[in-house]
PDB file of C-alpha atoms in Angstrom:
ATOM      1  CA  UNK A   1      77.046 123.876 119.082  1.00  0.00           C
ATOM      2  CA  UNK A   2      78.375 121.475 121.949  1.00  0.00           C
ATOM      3  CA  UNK A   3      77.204 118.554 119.641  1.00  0.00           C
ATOM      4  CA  UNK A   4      78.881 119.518 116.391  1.00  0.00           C
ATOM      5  CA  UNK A   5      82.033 120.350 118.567  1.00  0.00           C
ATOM      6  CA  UNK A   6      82.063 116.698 120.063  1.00  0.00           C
ATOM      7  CA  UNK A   7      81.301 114.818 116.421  1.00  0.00           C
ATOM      8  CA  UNK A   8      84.233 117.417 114.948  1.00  0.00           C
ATOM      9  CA  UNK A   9      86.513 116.058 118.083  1.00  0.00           C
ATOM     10  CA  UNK A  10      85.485 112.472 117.574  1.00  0.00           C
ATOM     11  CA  UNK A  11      85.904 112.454 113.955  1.00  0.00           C
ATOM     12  CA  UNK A  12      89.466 114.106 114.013  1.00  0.00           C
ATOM     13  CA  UNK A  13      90.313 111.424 116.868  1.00  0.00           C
ATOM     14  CA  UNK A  14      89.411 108.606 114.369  1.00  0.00           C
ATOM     15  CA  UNK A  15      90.590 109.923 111.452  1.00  0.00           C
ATOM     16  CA  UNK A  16      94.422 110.261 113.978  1.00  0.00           C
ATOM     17  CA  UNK A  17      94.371 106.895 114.406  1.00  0.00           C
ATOM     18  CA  UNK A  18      93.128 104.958 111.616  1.00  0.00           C
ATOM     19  CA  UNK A  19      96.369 105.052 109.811  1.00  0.00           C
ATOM     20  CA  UNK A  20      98.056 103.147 112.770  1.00  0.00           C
ATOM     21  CA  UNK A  21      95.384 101.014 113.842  1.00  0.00           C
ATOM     22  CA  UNK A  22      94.876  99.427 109.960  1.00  0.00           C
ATOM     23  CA  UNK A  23      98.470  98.550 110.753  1.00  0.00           C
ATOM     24  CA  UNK A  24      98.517  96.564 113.756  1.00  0.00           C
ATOM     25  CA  UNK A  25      95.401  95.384 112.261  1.00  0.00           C
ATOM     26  CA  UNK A  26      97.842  94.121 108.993  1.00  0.00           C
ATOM     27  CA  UNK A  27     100.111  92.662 111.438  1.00  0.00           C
ATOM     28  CA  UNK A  28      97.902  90.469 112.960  1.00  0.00           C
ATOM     29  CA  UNK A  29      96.867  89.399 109.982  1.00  0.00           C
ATOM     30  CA  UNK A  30     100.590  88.288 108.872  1.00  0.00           C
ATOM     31  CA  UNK A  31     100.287  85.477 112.147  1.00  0.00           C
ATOM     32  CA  UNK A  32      96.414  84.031 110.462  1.00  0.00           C
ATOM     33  CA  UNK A  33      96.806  80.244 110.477  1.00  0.00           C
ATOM     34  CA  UNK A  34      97.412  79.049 106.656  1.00  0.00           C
ATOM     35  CA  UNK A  35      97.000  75.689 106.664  1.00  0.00           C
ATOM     36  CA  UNK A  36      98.559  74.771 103.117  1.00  0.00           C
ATOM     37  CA  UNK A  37     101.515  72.696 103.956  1.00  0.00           C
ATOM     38  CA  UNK A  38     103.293  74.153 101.673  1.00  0.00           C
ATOM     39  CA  UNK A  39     103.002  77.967 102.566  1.00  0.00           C
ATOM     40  CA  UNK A  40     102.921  77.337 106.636  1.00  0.00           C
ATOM     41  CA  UNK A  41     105.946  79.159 107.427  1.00  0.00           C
ATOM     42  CA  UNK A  42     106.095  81.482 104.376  1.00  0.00           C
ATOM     43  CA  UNK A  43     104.157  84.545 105.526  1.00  0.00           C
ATOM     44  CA  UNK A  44     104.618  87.856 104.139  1.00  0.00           C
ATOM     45  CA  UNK A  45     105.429  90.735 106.794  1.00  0.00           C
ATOM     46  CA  UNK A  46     102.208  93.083 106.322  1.00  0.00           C
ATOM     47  CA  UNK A  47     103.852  95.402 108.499  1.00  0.00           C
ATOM     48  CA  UNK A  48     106.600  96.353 106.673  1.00  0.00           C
ATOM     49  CA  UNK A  49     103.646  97.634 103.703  1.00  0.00           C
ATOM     50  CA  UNK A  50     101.562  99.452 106.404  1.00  0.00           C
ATOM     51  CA  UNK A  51     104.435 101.102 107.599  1.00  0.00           C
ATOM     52  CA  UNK A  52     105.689 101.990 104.045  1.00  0.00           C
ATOM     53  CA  UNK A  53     102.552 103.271 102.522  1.00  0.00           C
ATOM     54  CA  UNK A  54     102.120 105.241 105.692  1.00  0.00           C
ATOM     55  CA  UNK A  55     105.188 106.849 106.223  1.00  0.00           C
ATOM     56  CA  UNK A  56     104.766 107.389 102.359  1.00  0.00           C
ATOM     57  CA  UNK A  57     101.228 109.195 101.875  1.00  0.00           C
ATOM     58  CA  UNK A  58     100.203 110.296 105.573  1.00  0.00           C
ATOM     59  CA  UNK A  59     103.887 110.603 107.603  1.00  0.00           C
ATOM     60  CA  UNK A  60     101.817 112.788 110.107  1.00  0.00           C
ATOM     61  CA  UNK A  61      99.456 110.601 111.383  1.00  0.00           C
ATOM     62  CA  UNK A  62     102.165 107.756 111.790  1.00  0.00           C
ATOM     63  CA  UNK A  63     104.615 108.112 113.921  1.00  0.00           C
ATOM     64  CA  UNK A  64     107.260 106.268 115.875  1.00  0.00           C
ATOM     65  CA  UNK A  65     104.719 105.255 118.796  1.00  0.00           C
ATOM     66  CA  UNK A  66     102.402 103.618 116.092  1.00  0.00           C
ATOM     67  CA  UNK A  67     105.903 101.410 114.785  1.00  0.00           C
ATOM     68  CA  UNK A  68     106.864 100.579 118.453  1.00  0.00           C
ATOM     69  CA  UNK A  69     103.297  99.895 118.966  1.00  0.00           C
ATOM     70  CA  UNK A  70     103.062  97.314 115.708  1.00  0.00           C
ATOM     71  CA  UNK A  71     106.469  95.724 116.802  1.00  0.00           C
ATOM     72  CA  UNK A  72     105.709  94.897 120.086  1.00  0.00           C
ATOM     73  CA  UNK A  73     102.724  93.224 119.032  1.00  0.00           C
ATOM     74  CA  UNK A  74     104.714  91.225 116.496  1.00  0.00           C
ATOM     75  CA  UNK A  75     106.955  90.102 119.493  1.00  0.00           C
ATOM     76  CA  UNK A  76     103.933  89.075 120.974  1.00  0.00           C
ATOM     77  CA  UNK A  77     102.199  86.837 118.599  1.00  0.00           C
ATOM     78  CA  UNK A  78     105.374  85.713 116.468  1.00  0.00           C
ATOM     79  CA  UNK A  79     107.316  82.765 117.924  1.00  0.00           C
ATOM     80  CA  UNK A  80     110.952  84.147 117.517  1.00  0.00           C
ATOM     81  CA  UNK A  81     112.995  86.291 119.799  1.00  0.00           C
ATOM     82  CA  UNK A  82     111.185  88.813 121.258  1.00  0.00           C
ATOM     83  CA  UNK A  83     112.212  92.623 119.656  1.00  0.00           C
ATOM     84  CA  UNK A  84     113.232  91.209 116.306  1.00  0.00           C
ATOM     85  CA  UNK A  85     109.987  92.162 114.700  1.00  0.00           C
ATOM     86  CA  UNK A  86     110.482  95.776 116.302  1.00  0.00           C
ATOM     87  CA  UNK A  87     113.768  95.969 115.053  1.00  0.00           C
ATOM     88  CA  UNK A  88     112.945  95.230 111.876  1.00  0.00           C
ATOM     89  CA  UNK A  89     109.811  97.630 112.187  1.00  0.00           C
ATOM     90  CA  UNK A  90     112.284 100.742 113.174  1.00  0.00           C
ATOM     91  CA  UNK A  91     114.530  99.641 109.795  1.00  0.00           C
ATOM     92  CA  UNK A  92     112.040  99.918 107.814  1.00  0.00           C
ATOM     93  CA  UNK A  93     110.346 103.410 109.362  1.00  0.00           C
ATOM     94  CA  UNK A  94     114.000 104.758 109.723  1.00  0.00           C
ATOM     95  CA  UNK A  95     114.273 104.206 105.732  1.00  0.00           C
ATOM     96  CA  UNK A  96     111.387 105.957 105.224  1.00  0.00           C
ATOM     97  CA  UNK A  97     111.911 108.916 106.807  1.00  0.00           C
ATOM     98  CA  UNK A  98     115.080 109.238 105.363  1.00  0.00           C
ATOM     99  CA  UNK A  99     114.289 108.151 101.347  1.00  0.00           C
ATOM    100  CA  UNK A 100     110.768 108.911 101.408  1.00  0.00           C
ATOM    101  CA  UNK A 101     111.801 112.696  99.647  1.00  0.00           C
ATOM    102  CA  UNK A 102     113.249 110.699  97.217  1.00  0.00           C
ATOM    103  CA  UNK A 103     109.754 108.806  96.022  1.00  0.00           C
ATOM    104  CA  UNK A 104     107.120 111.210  96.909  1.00  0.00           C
ATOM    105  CA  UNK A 105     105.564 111.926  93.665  1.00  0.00           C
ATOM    106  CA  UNK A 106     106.758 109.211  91.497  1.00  0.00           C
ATOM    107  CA  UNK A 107     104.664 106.966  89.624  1.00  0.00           C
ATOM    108  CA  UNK A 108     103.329 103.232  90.949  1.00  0.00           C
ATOM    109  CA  UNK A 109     106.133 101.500  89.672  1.00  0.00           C
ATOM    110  CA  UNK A 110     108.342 103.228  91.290  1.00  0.00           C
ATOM    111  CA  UNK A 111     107.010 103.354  94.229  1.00  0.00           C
ATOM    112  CA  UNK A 112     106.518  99.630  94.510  1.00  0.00           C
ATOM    113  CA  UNK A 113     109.924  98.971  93.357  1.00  0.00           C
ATOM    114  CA  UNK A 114     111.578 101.365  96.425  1.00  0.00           C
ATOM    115  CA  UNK A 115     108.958  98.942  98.484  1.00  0.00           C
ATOM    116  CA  UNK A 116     110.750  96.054  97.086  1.00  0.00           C
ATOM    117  CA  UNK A 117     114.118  97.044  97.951  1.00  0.00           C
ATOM    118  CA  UNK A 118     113.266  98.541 101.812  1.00  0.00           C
ATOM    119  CA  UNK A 119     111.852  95.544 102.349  1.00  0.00           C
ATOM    120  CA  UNK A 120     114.504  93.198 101.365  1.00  0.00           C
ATOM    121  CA  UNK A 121     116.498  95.061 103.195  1.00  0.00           C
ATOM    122  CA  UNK A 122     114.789  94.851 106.402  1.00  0.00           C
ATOM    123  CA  UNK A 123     114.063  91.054 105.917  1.00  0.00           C
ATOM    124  CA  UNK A 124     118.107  90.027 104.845  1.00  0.00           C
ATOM    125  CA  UNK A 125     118.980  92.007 108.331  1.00  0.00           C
ATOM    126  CA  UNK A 126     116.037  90.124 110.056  1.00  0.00           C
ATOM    127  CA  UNK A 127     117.239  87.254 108.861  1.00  0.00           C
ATOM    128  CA  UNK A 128     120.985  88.146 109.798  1.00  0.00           C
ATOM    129  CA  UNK A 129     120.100  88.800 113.138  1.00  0.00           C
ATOM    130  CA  UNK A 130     117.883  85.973 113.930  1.00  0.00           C
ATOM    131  CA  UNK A 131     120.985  83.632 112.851  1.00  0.00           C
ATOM    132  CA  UNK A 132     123.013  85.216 114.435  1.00  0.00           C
ATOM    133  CA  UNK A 133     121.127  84.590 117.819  1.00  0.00           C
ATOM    134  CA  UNK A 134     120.294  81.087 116.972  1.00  0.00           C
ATOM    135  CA  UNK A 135     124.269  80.996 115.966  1.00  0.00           C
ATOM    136  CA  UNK A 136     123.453  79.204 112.485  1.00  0.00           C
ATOM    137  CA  UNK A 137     122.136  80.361 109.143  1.00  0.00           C
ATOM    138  CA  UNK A 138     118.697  79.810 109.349  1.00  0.00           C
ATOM    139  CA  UNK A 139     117.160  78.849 105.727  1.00  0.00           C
ATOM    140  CA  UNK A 140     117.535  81.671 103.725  1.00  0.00           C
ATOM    141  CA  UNK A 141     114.204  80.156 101.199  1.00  0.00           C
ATOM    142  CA  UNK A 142     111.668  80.930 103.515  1.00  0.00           C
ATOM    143  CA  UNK A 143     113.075  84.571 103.815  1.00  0.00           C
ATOM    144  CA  UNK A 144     113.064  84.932  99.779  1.00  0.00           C
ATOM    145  CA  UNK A 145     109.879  83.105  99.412  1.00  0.00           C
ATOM    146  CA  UNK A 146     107.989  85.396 102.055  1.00  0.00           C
ATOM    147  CA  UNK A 147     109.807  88.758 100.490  1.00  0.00           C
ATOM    148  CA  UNK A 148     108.613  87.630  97.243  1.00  0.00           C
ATOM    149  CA  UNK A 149     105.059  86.721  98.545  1.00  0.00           C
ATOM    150  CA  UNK A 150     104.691  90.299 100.236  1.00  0.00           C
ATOM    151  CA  UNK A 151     106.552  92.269  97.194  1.00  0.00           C
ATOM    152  CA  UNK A 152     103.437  90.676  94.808  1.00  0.00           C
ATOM    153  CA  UNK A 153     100.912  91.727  96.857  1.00  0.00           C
ATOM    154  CA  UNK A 154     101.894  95.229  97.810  1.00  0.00           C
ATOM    155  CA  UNK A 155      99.493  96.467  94.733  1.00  0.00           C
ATOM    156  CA  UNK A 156      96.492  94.828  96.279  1.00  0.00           C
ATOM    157  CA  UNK A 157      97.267  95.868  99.837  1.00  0.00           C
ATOM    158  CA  UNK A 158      98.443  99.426  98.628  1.00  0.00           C
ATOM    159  CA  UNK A 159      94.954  99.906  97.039  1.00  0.00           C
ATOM    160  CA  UNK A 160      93.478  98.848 100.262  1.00  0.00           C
ATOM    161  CA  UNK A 161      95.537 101.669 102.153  1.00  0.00           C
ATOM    162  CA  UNK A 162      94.683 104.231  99.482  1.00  0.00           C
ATOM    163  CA  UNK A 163      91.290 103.270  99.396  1.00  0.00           C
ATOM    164  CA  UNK A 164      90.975 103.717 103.371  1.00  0.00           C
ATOM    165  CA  UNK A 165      92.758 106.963 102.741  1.00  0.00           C
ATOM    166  CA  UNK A 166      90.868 108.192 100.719  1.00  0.00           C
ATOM    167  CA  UNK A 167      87.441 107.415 102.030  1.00  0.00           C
ATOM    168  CA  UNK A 168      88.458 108.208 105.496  1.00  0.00           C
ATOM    169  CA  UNK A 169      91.295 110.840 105.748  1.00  0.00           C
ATOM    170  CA  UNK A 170      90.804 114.254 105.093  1.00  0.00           C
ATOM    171  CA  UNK A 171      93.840 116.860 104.577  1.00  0.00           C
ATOM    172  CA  UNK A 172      93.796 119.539 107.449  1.00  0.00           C
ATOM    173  CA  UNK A 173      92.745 122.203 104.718  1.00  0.00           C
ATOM    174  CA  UNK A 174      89.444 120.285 103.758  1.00  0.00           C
ATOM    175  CA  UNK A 175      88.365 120.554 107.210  1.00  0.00           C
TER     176      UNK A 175
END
């Protein structure tokens, strides 16, 4: 009886914090060397997916502490001023709570197209705010390129989330 309690309890734990670890996991993916010469600043922000598919699908297991969390380890391992990736972080997880009513239930298409518009959101204002520390207009291509980069792939990374969701995660009435 004391050993099924403990696996229930250790299984619940993991299953809390899967949702949130997979993302700081996707962020530190987003800083992976590329060495193509062509795409070596261009790098798509994997955190702004994680945090959208989360806050979309499982809003209960991901919370603010999980975006603070992701941020501050993007002001860690990124090379610009410290608190813009968290800022950008709370933009995006402040959308969501507000517009994700709005999307629950709609098809794919949809749903990736309310991705694509959160998320250029959150990366104009990153970009806003990073030129306005470094008090010029930092080139807007890499910006567009890296949006565009990360809009393509939210499919493939979305089926990744899903797939961890749904291997992984039970609802509270299946247990």
């Amino acid at each position: 009886m004391i050993d099924e309690d403990w696996q229930e309890e250790a299984v619940s734990w993991l299953q809390r914090i899967l949702p949130p670890v997979s993302a700081i996991i996707f962020v530190m993916f987003s800083y992976l060397p590329i060495y193509i010469k062509l795409f070596n600043n261009i790098r798509p922000d994997l955190g702004l997916v994680a945090i959208y598919f989360w806050m979309m699908y499982r809003p209960d297991l991901f919370d603010l502490k999980s975006v603070a969390v992701m941020g501050l380890i993007d002001g860690v391992m990124s090379s610009s001023m410290f608190g813009l990736g968290l800022f950008t972080y709370l933009v995006m997880y402040l959308l969501m709570s507000n517009l994700r009513k709005y999307f629950n239930g709609r098809s794919f298409i949809v749903i990736w197209y309310g991705f694509m518009a959160m998320s250029l959101a959150a990366m104009l204002l990153k970009w806003l705010i990073a030129s306005i520390y470094y008090a010029h207009f930092l080139p807007i291509s890499i910006v567009i390129f890296s949006y565009l980069i990360g809009a393509a792939i939210y499919p493939l990374l979305s089926m990744v989330f899903a797939f961890m969701q749904s291997c992984f995660l039970q609802d509270d009435d299946e247990l």
